[in-house]
C-alpha positions as MATLAB code, in Angstrom:
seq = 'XXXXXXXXXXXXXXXXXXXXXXXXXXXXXXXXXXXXXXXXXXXXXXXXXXXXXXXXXXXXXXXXXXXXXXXXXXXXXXXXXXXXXXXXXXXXXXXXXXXXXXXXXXXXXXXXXXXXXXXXXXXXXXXXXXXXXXXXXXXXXXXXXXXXXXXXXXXXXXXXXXXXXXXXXXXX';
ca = [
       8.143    8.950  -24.234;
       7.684    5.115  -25.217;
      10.527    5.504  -27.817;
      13.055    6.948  -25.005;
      11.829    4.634  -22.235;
      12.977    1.752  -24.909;
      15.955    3.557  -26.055;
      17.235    4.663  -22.407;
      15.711    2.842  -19.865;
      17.321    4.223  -16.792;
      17.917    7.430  -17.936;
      13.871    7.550  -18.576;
      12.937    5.925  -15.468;
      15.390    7.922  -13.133;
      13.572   10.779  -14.713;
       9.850    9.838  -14.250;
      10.803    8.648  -10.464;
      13.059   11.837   -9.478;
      10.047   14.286  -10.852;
       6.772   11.859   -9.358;
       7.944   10.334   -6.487;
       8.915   12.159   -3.409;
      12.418   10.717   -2.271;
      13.404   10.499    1.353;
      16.926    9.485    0.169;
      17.302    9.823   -3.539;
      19.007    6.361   -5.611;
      22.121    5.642   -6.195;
      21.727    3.543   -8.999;
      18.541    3.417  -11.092;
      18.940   -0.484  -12.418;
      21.315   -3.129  -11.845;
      20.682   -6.525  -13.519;
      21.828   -9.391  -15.113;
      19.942  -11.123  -18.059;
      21.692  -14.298  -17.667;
      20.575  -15.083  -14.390;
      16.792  -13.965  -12.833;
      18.637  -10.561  -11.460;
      17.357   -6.897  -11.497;
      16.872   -4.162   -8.986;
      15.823   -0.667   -9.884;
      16.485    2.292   -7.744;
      19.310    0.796   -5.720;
      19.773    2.728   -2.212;
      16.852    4.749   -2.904;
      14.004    5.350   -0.242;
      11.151    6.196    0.177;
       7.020    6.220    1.954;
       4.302    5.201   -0.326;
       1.592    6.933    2.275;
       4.091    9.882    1.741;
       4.123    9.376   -2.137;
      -0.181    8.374   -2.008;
      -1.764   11.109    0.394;
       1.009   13.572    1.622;
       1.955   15.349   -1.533;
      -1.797   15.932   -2.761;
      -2.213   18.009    1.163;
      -1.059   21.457    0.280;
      -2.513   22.200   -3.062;
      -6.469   22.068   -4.350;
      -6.208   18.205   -5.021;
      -6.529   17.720   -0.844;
     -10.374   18.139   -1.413;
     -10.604   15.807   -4.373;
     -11.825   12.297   -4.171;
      -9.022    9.657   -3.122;
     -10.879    7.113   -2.884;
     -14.339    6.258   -4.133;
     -16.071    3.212   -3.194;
     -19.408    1.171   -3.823;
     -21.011   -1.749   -1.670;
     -23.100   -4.548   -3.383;
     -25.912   -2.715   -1.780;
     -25.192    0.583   -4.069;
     -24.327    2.219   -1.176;
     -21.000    4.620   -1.390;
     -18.467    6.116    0.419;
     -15.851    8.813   -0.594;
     -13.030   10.233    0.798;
     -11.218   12.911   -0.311;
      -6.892   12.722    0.136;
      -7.088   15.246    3.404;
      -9.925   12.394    4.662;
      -8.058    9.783    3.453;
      -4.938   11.107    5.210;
      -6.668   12.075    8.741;
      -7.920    8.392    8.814;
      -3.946    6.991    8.075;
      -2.960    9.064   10.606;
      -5.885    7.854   12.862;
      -4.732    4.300   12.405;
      -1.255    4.634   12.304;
      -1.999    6.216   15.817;
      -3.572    2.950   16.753;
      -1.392    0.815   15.447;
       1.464    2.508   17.671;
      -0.738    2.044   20.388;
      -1.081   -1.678   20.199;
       2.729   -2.096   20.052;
       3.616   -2.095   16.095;
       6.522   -0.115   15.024;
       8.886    0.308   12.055;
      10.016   -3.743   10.821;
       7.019   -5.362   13.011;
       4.538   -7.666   10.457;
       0.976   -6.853   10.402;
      -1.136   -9.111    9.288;
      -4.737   -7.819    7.625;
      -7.698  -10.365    6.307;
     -10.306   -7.968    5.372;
     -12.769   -7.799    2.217;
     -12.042   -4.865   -0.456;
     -13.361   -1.786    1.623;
     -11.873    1.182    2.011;
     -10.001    0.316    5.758;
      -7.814   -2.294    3.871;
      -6.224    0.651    2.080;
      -6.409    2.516    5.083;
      -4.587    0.050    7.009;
      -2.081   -0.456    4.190;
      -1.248    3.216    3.923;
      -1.108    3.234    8.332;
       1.656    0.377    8.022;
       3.149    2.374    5.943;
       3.398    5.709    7.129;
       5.168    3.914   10.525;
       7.263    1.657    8.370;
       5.305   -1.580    9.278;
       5.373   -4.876    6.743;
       2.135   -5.676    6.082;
       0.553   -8.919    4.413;
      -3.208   -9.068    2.585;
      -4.338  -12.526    3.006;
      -7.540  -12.981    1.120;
     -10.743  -12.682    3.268;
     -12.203  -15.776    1.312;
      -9.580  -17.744    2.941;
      -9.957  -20.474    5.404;
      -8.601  -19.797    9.162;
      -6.490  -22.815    8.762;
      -4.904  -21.091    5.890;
      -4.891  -17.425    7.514;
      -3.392  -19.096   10.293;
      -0.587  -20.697    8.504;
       0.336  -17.134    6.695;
      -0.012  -15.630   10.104;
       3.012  -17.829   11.810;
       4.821  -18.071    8.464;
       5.492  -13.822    8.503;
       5.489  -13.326   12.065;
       3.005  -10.968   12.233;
       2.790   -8.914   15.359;
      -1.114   -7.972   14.646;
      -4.417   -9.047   13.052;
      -6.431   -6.394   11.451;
     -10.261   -7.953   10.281;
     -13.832   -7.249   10.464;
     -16.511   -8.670   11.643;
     -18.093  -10.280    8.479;
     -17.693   -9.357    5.089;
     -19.954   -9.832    1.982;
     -19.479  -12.138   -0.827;
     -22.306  -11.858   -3.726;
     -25.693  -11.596   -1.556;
     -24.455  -13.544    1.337;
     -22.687  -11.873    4.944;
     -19.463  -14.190    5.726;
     -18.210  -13.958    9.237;
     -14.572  -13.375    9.201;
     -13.928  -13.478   13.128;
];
């Protein structure tokens, strides 16, 4: 595999994306670039849904009960959710996102710690075709602000306080 991804670069590429990646409209051109100048774009006219490509293909076979996510809180604590889980709470949020006005092109923006609604959220913007933007929850609101009015964003998405080390940080 390494020796034809070097050899034939789109030709091995085109490949691995046509047989992993579910295609709502397939490419028309794998890569197009220029060495001379900072230029290169793969999968030209292609499209496609990454909560489509994440959650929706493992649905119909035995992988919907298997663990999607799998996630640990300073505390030890843990959560799992399996991809039919994972993919009733995208649709969940995606529901509330529509709800609150966002819809395919409309910035959201989300500042929350690494739990498993951030990828929740990401995967909700998704499925509807929503930008979204991570700003770091460690950030200051000066600085969230700023990122905020630089996108555009339609929507916050946060928590109430996250955790960093043995300390609770209020995000709000």
């Amino acid at each position: 595999l390494y020796d034809r991804s070097i050899a034939d670069p789109e030709g091995f590429w085109g490949d691995m994306a046509g047989q992993r990646l579910t295609w709502i409209k397939k490419w028309d051109k794998v890569l197009d670039y220029d060495f001379h100048k900072p230029y290169i774009k793969w999968f030209i006219g292609g499209k496609l849904n990454v909560a489509a490509n994440c959650l929706d293909r493992h649905l119909a076979g035995p992988t919907r009960n298997k663990a999607a996510i799998i996630w640990e809180s300073n505390d030890g604590s843990y959560r799992t959710f399996t991809y039919q889980q994972l993919a009733m709470e995208v649709n969940r949020f995606a529901n509330v996102l529509r709800k609150h006005g966002v819809k395919k092109g409309d910035r959201v923006t989300m500042y929350l710690q690494m739990v498993p609604e951030l990828a929740i959220a990401c995967l909700a913007c998704a499925r509807i075709g929503a930008i979204h933007s991570i700003v770091f929850g460690g950030f200051s609101a000066q600085a969230l602000k700023d990122r905020i009015q630089d996108c555009g964003s339609k929507l916050l998405i946060t928590q109430d306080k996250g955790v960093r080390g043995d300390k609770f940080v209020p995000q709000k």
